[in-house]
């Protein structure tokens, strides 16, 4: 493995700080080094400091001149639905015409259409499409993502999706943290979903039988084959009740999985409180969470994962109460919620833009929420999320001089190059055009 020295970053945004998730005013402290540099050996960061200091120690190493650009830890995207087949272009157009969710579902759209396409796709086909998605994440400066299953909803199809993630982890530079989301929605064909298990092959099948399938068939296989680190449930009226969510997540914990919850996206169902009760690592969405939910999350140390991309893409303005959460001392995380239905963006810079414009987070708070705090939410704070001695050299160089430009110029990729474990894995940007 080569050793390199990065010199002349206009701002080396280190995110160095206390060894815990950042809260309150800590979210604003980016630990910026002006004209900064890093010495990297064996894929890890050895020295972080001024260009002068790093250059002094940079013997027998390849010098990379950042040319007055911003250097940031690779974004850590804590909530994505990476692996699915097809897209939801027709839904997108119908929504633009003003059709309701029900009308779109009746016309053959909605989540079920993605489940059908994903079930019909081979593992190779899913891999090919997800490989393109992985490339998009790198293009936006993201080096680690959490990714959920949940478009299979049968034992074999959920395993197929998690298997694709495992292969992506081996064959692309993007690091993927797998989450099992068998409880994404109750399959329309519960019968088909559970028939493979002979003891369910009886009449009177219901949603609660699907919960049994998730607990009795899916979780044991996934835990045994170590296909996921976390378990997630879509806790919402019409999806999985509080009681069903509690049952599934409790079973997942017994199998050694960490817990995440899709909470209070469409209604204030008490899911944030459930996350607190179960000491879940994260509660995600939280568009409808009220003060009680915020207090509960604070008392249990649950990290809120806010997904403003889905609010934006659904044409809503009901953003979660980010300011109140920051002020209450929650270790806020921002993520894309990349998925074909409600948030078709892999772009963390776009999320930074929405967070600053619509949730009134500052650019610094948004960057902390999408790097170090997100790394904590994925149990990877010791390795990624900041540029500090001993951590993996996962970082991106952006074609701008001030980190705030990442949230300010929107709709244009500013990524210059991306490094994973000290290796440059992608290069775009001005260098290619000689600017
Ligand atoms: Zn989601």
Coordinates of C-alpha atoms and ligand atoms in Angstrom, one line a residue:
X1 CA 0.0 0.0 0.0
X2 CA 1.4 3.4 -1.0
X3 CA 2.0 6.2 1.3
X4 CA 0.8 9.6 0.4
X5 CA 0.9 13.2 1.6
X6 CA -2.0 15.5 0.9
X7 CA -0.8 19.1 0.9
X8 CA -2.4 22.6 0.4
X9 CA -6.0 21.9 1.2
X10 CA -7.6 25.4 1.5
X11 CA -9.6 23.9 4.4
X12 CA -8.9 20.5 5.8
X13 CA -12.2 19.8 7.5
X14 CA -11.1 17.3 10.2
X15 CA -14.2 16.9 12.4
X16 CA -11.7 16.1 15.2
X17 CA -13.3 16.3 18.6
X18 CA -14.5 14.4 21.6
X19 CA -14.9 10.7 21.3
X20 CA -18.7 10.7 21.3
X21 CA -21.5 11.9 19.0
X22 CA -21.6 15.6 18.6
X23 CA -24.5 17.5 20.2
X24 CA -25.5 21.2 20.6
X25 CA -22.8 23.7 19.8
X26 CA -20.3 20.9 19.1
X27 CA -22.1 20.3 15.8
X28 CA -20.7 23.6 14.6
X29 CA -17.1 22.8 15.4
X30 CA -15.6 21.3 12.2
X31 CA -11.9 21.4 13.4
X32 CA -10.8 23.1 10.2
X33 CA -7.1 23.5 9.4
X34 CA -6.4 26.3 6.9
X35 CA -3.8 25.2 4.3
X36 CA -3.9 21.8 5.8
X37 CA -2.4 18.4 5.0
X38 CA -2.3 14.8 5.9
X39 CA 0.3 12.1 5.9
X40 CA -1.1 8.7 5.1
X41 CA 0.6 5.3 5.5
X42 CA -0.8 1.8 5.0
X43 CA -4.3 3.3 4.3
X44 CA -4.4 5.1 7.7
X45 CA -4.0 8.7 8.7
X46 CA -0.7 9.2 10.5
X47 CA -0.4 13.0 10.7
X48 CA -3.0 15.7 10.4
X49 CA -1.8 19.3 10.5
X50 CA -0.6 22.4 8.5
X51 CA 0.9 21.8 5.1
X52 CA 4.2 22.9 6.5
X53 CA 4.1 20.4 9.3
X54 CA 3.0 17.5 7.1
X55 CA 5.6 18.4 4.3
X56 CA 8.4 18.2 6.9
X57 CA 7.5 14.5 7.5
X58 CA 6.7 13.6 3.9
X59 CA 9.7 11.7 2.9
X60 CA 9.5 8.8 0.4
X61 CA 5.8 9.4 -0.1
X62 CA 3.7 10.4 -3.1
X63 CA 2.7 14.1 -2.8
X64 CA -0.8 15.0 -3.8
X65 CA -1.3 18.8 -4.1
X66 CA -4.9 19.6 -3.2
X67 CA -4.4 22.9 -5.0
X68 CA -6.4 25.0 -2.5
X69 CA -9.4 22.8 -2.5
X70 CA -11.6 21.6 0.4
X71 CA -10.8 18.2 1.8
X72 CA -13.5 16.5 3.8
X73 CA -14.0 13.0 5.4
X74 CA -16.0 10.8 3.0
X75 CA -19.7 11.3 3.7
X76 CA -21.3 8.6 5.7
X77 CA -24.8 8.1 4.5
X78 CA -26.8 6.4 7.4
X79 CA -30.0 5.5 5.6
X80 CA -30.4 4.2 2.0
X81 CA -32.4 1.6 0.2
X82 CA -29.6 0.8 -2.3
X83 CA -30.7 -2.5 -3.9
X84 CA -33.9 -2.6 -6.0
X85 CA -34.9 -3.2 -9.6
X86 CA -36.3 -0.7 -12.0
X87 CA -37.4 2.8 -11.1
X88 CA -40.6 4.7 -10.3
X89 CA -40.7 7.2 -13.2
X90 CA -44.4 6.7 -13.9
X91 CA -45.2 7.4 -10.2
X92 CA -43.0 10.5 -10.4
X93 CA -44.9 11.8 -13.4
X94 CA -48.3 10.9 -11.9
X95 CA -47.3 12.8 -8.7
X96 CA -46.3 15.8 -10.8
X97 CA -49.8 15.7 -12.3
X98 CA -51.3 15.9 -8.8
X99 CA -52.4 12.2 -8.4
X100 CA -52.7 10.9 -4.9
X101 CA -50.7 8.0 -3.4
X102 CA -53.9 5.9 -3.6
X103 CA -54.4 6.7 -7.3
X104 CA -50.7 5.9 -8.0
X105 CA -51.0 2.6 -6.2
X106 CA -54.2 1.7 -8.0
X107 CA -52.5 2.4 -11.3
X108 CA -49.9 -0.3 -10.5
X109 CA -47.3 2.0 -8.9
X110 CA -46.1 2.4 -5.3
X111 CA -43.7 0.2 -3.3
X112 CA -45.4 -3.0 -4.5
X113 CA -44.3 -2.4 -8.1
X114 CA -40.7 -2.2 -6.9
X115 CA -41.1 -5.4 -4.8
X116 CA -42.5 -7.3 -7.9
X117 CA -39.6 -6.1 -10.1
X118 CA -37.0 -6.8 -7.5
X119 CA -38.4 -10.3 -6.9
X120 CA -38.3 -11.0 -10.7
X121 CA -34.7 -9.8 -11.1
X122 CA -31.8 -12.1 -10.8
X123 CA -29.1 -11.5 -8.3
X124 CA -26.8 -10.6 -11.2
X125 CA -29.3 -8.0 -12.5
X126 CA -29.7 -6.5 -9.1
X127 CA -25.9 -6.4 -8.7
X128 CA -25.5 -4.6 -12.0
X129 CA -28.0 -1.9 -11.1
X130 CA -26.8 -1.4 -7.6
X131 CA -23.2 -1.1 -8.9
X132 CA -24.4 2.0 -10.8
X133 CA -26.0 3.3 -7.7
X134 CA -22.8 2.7 -5.8
X135 CA -21.0 4.7 -8.4
X136 CA -23.4 7.6 -7.9
X137 CA -22.6 7.7 -4.2
X138 CA -18.9 7.9 -4.8
X139 CA -19.6 10.6 -7.4
X140 CA -21.1 12.7 -4.6
X141 CA -18.2 12.2 -2.2
X142 CA -19.7 9.4 -0.1
X143 CA -17.5 6.5 1.0
X144 CA -19.8 4.6 3.4
X145 CA -23.5 3.9 3.3
X146 CA -26.0 2.0 5.3
X147 CA -28.2 0.0 3.0
X148 CA -31.5 -1.8 3.8
X149 CA -33.1 -4.8 2.2
X150 CA -36.9 -4.7 2.1
X151 CA -38.0 -5.0 -1.5
X152 CA -38.0 -8.8 -1.5
X153 CA -40.3 -9.7 1.4
X154 CA -39.8 -13.4 1.0
X155 CA -37.0 -15.4 2.7
X156 CA -35.2 -16.0 -0.6
X157 CA -35.6 -12.5 -2.0
X158 CA -34.5 -10.8 1.2
X159 CA -31.4 -13.1 1.2
X160 CA -30.8 -12.3 -2.5
X161 CA -30.8 -8.5 -1.8
X162 CA -28.4 -8.9 1.2
X163 CA -26.2 -11.1 -0.9
X164 CA -25.9 -8.4 -3.5
X165 CA -24.8 -6.0 -0.8
X166 CA -22.2 -8.4 0.4
X167 CA -20.8 -8.7 -3.2
X168 CA -20.8 -4.9 -3.7
X169 CA -18.8 -4.6 -0.5
X170 CA -16.2 -6.9 -2.0
X171 CA -16.2 -5.5 -5.5
X172 CA -16.6 -1.7 -5.2
X173 CA -14.7 0.9 -3.1
X174 CA -18.0 1.9 -1.4
X175 CA -18.4 0.5 2.1
X176 CA -21.8 -0.9 2.7
X177 CA -23.3 -1.5 6.2
X178 CA -26.2 -3.9 5.7
X179 CA -29.6 -3.6 7.5
X180 CA -32.4 -6.2 7.3
X181 CA -35.7 -4.5 6.6
X182 CA -38.0 -7.5 6.0
X183 CA -40.7 -5.5 7.8
X184 CA -40.7 -2.8 5.1
X185 CA -44.4 -3.4 4.2
X186 CA -46.8 -6.3 4.6
X187 CA -46.6 -8.1 1.3
X188 CA -49.8 -8.1 -0.7
X189 CA -49.4 -11.8 -1.2
X190 CA -48.7 -12.8 2.3
X191 CA -49.6 -16.3 1.2
X192 CA -46.9 -16.4 -1.4
X193 CA -44.4 -14.9 0.9
X194 CA -44.9 -17.5 3.6
X195 CA -45.8 -20.6 1.6
X196 CA -42.3 -22.0 1.4
X197 CA -42.5 -22.7 5.1
X198 CA -44.7 -25.7 5.3
X199 CA -46.2 -24.9 8.6
X200 CA -47.7 -21.8 7.2
X201 CA -49.3 -23.5 4.3
X202 CA -52.8 -23.1 5.7
X203 CA -55.6 -20.8 5.1
X204 CA -56.4 -17.7 7.1
X205 CA -53.1 -16.0 6.5
X206 CA -52.7 -12.5 7.8
X207 CA -50.2 -9.7 8.4
X208 CA -49.3 -11.2 11.8
X209 CA -48.3 -14.4 10.0
X210 CA -45.9 -12.3 8.0
X211 CA -44.4 -10.9 11.3
X212 CA -44.0 -14.5 12.3
X213 CA -42.2 -15.2 9.0
X214 CA -39.8 -12.3 9.6
X215 CA -39.1 -13.5 13.2
X216 CA -39.0 -17.3 12.7
X217 CA -37.6 -17.7 9.2
X218 CA -35.8 -14.6 8.0
X219 CA -34.0 -13.3 11.2
X220 CA -32.4 -16.7 12.1
X221 CA -31.0 -17.2 8.6
X222 CA -29.8 -13.6 8.3
X223 CA -28.1 -13.7 11.8
X224 CA -26.6 -17.1 11.1
X225 CA -25.1 -16.1 7.8
X226 CA -24.1 -12.7 9.2
X227 CA -25.8 -10.8 6.4
X228 CA -26.9 -7.8 8.4
X229 CA -25.6 -5.6 11.3
X230 CA -28.9 -3.9 12.0
X231 CA -32.6 -4.6 11.8
X232 CA -35.1 -2.0 10.8
X233 CA -39.0 -1.8 10.8
X234 CA -41.4 0.5 9.0
X235 CA -43.5 1.4 12.1
X236 CA -46.6 3.2 10.7
X237 CA -50.4 2.8 10.6
X238 CA -51.1 0.4 7.7
X239 CA -47.6 -1.0 7.8
X240 CA -46.4 -2.4 11.1
X241 CA -48.0 -1.4 14.4
X242 CA -46.1 -0.4 17.5
X243 CA -46.7 -3.8 19.0
X244 CA -45.5 -5.7 15.9
X245 CA -42.5 -3.4 15.6
X246 CA -41.6 -4.0 19.2
X247 CA -41.9 -7.8 18.7
X248 CA -39.7 -7.8 15.6
X249 CA -37.0 -5.5 17.0
X250 CA -36.9 -7.4 20.3
X251 CA -36.3 -10.6 18.4
X252 CA -33.7 -9.0 16.3
X253 CA -31.8 -7.8 19.3
X254 CA -31.8 -11.3 20.7
X255 CA -30.1 -12.4 17.4
X256 CA -27.4 -9.8 18.0
X257 CA -28.5 -7.1 15.6
X258 CA -28.5 -3.4 16.3
X259 CA -31.9 -1.5 16.0
X260 CA -33.1 1.2 13.7
X261 CA -36.7 2.3 13.1
X262 CA -38.6 4.1 10.4
X263 CA -40.5 6.3 12.8
X264 CA -43.2 8.9 12.6
X265 CA -42.9 9.6 8.9
X266 CA -46.6 9.8 8.0
X267 CA -48.1 10.1 11.5
X268 CA -47.0 10.7 15.1
X269 CA -47.5 7.1 16.0
X270 CA -45.3 7.0 19.1
X271 CA -42.5 5.2 17.2
X272 CA -39.8 7.7 18.5
X273 CA -40.8 6.7 22.0
X274 CA -40.6 3.0 21.0
X275 CA -37.1 3.6 19.7
X276 CA -36.2 5.1 23.2
X277 CA -37.9 2.2 25.0
X278 CA -35.9 -0.3 23.0
X279 CA -32.7 1.7 23.2
X280 CA -32.5 1.6 19.4
X281 CA -29.4 3.1 17.8
X282 CA -31.5 5.4 15.6
X283 CA -35.0 6.6 14.8
X284 CA -35.3 7.7 11.2
X285 CA -37.6 10.2 9.4
X286 CA -39.4 11.8 12.4
X287 CA -41.3 14.3 10.2
X288 CA -44.3 14.0 12.6
X289 CA -42.4 13.6 15.9
X290 CA -43.4 16.0 18.6
X291 CA -41.7 17.3 21.8
X292 CA -42.4 14.1 23.8
X293 CA -40.7 12.1 21.1
X294 CA -37.7 14.4 21.2
X295 CA -37.5 14.2 25.0
X296 CA -37.8 10.4 24.9
X297 CA -35.0 10.1 22.3
X298 CA -32.8 12.3 24.3
X299 CA -33.2 10.3 27.5
X300 CA -32.3 7.1 25.8
X301 CA -29.5 8.5 23.6
X302 CA -31.3 7.5 20.3
X303 CA -29.8 9.3 17.3
X304 CA -32.3 10.9 15.0
X305 CA -31.7 10.3 11.3
X306 CA -33.3 13.0 9.3
X307 CA -34.2 12.5 5.7
X308 CA -35.2 15.8 4.1
X309 CA -34.7 14.4 0.6
X310 CA -37.9 12.4 0.9
X311 CA -39.9 15.4 2.2
X312 CA -38.6 17.5 -0.8
X313 CA -39.1 14.8 -3.4
X314 CA -42.7 14.1 -2.3
X315 CA -43.4 17.8 -2.7
X316 CA -44.1 18.3 1.0
X317 CA -42.9 21.1 3.3
X318 CA -43.4 19.1 6.5
X319 CA -39.7 18.8 7.4
X320 CA -38.7 17.3 10.8
X321 CA -38.0 19.7 13.7
X322 CA -34.2 19.7 13.2
X323 CA -33.6 22.9 15.1
X324 CA -35.5 21.7 18.2
X325 CA -33.6 18.4 18.0
X326 CA -30.2 20.1 17.9
X327 CA -31.2 22.5 20.7
X328 CA -32.5 19.5 22.8
X329 CA -29.0 18.0 22.6
X330 CA -29.7 15.1 20.2
X331 CA -26.8 13.8 18.1
X332 CA -28.5 14.5 14.8
X333 CA -27.7 12.6 11.6
X334 CA -28.5 13.5 8.0
X335 CA -29.0 10.9 5.3
X336 CA -30.3 10.6 1.7
X337 CA -32.9 7.9 2.1
X338 CA -31.9 7.0 -1.4
X339 CA -34.8 4.9 -2.8
X340 CA -36.8 4.8 -6.1
X341 CA -40.2 6.0 -4.6
X342 CA -39.7 8.9 -2.3
X343 CA -36.1 10.0 -2.4
X344 CA -34.2 9.2 -5.7
X345 CA -31.0 11.0 -4.8
X346 CA -27.6 9.6 -3.7
X347 CA -26.3 13.2 -3.2
X348 CA -25.3 14.2 0.3
X349 CA -24.5 17.8 -1.0
X350 CA -28.1 18.0 -2.1
X351 CA -29.2 16.9 1.4
X352 CA -26.9 19.6 2.9
X353 CA -28.6 22.2 0.7
X354 CA -32.1 21.1 1.8
X355 CA -31.1 20.9 5.4
X356 CA -29.7 24.4 5.4
X357 CA -32.5 25.9 3.3
X358 CA -35.6 24.2 4.8
X359 CA -34.5 22.9 8.2
X360 CA -32.4 25.9 9.1
X361 CA -29.3 23.9 10.0
X362 CA -26.1 25.7 9.5
X363 CA -23.7 24.3 6.8
X364 CA -21.3 23.2 9.6
X365 CA -24.1 21.4 11.6
X366 CA -25.2 19.6 8.4
X367 CA -21.6 18.4 7.6
X368 CA -21.2 17.1 11.2
X369 CA -24.5 15.3 10.9
X370 CA -23.5 13.6 7.6
X371 CA -19.9 12.5 8.7
X372 CA -18.9 11.9 12.3
X373 CA -22.4 11.7 13.8
X374 CA -23.4 9.3 11.1
X375 CA -20.3 7.2 11.7
X376 CA -21.4 6.8 15.3
X377 CA -24.9 5.7 14.2
X378 CA -23.2 2.9 12.3
X379 CA -20.9 1.8 15.0
X380 CA -17.9 2.9 13.0
X381 CA -16.7 6.0 14.8
X382 CA -13.4 4.5 15.6
X383 CA -12.6 4.1 11.9
X384 CA -14.3 6.7 9.8
X385 CA -16.3 10.0 9.9
X386 CA -13.4 12.3 10.8
X387 CA -9.8 12.9 9.7
X388 CA -7.8 12.0 12.8
X389 CA -4.7 10.0 13.5
X390 CA -5.3 6.3 13.3
X391 CA -8.5 6.5 11.2
X392 CA -8.9 5.1 7.7
X393 CA -7.9 7.6 5.1
X394 CA -11.4 7.9 3.5
X395 CA -11.8 11.4 2.2
X396 CA -13.0 13.5 -0.7
X397 CA -11.5 16.6 -2.4
X398 CA -14.0 19.1 -3.6
X399 CA -13.6 21.8 -6.3
X400 CA -14.3 24.7 -3.9
X401 CA -12.3 26.7 -1.4
X402 CA -14.9 27.0 1.4
X403 CA -16.8 24.0 2.8
X404 CA -20.0 26.1 2.8
X405 CA -20.0 26.0 -1.0
X406 CA -21.0 22.3 -0.8
X407 CA -24.4 23.3 0.6
X408 CA -24.6 26.6 -1.3
X409 CA -24.1 25.6 -5.0
X410 CA -26.8 23.0 -5.5
X411 CA -27.5 20.7 -8.4
X412 CA -23.9 20.6 -9.5
X413 CA -21.4 18.0 -8.4
X414 CA -18.3 19.6 -7.0
X415 CA -16.4 16.3 -6.2
X416 CA -12.9 16.5 -7.5
X417 CA -11.6 13.1 -6.3
X418 CA -12.4 10.4 -3.8
X419 CA -9.9 8.3 -1.6
X420 CA -10.6 5.1 0.2
X421 CA -8.0 3.7 2.6
X422 CA -5.5 6.1 1.1
X423 CA -6.0 5.0 -2.5
X424 CA -7.5 7.4 -5.0
X425 CA -10.5 5.4 -6.3
X426 CA -12.1 8.1 -8.5
X427 CA -11.0 11.4 -10.1
X428 CA -13.2 13.9 -11.9
X429 CA -13.3 17.7 -11.7
X430 CA -11.3 20.5 -13.0
X431 CA -8.0 18.6 -13.1
X432 CA -9.3 16.7 -16.1
X433 CA -10.1 19.9 -18.0
X434 CA -6.9 21.6 -17.0
X435 CA -8.7 24.4 -15.0
Ligands
LIG1 ZN1 -36.2 4.6 4.4

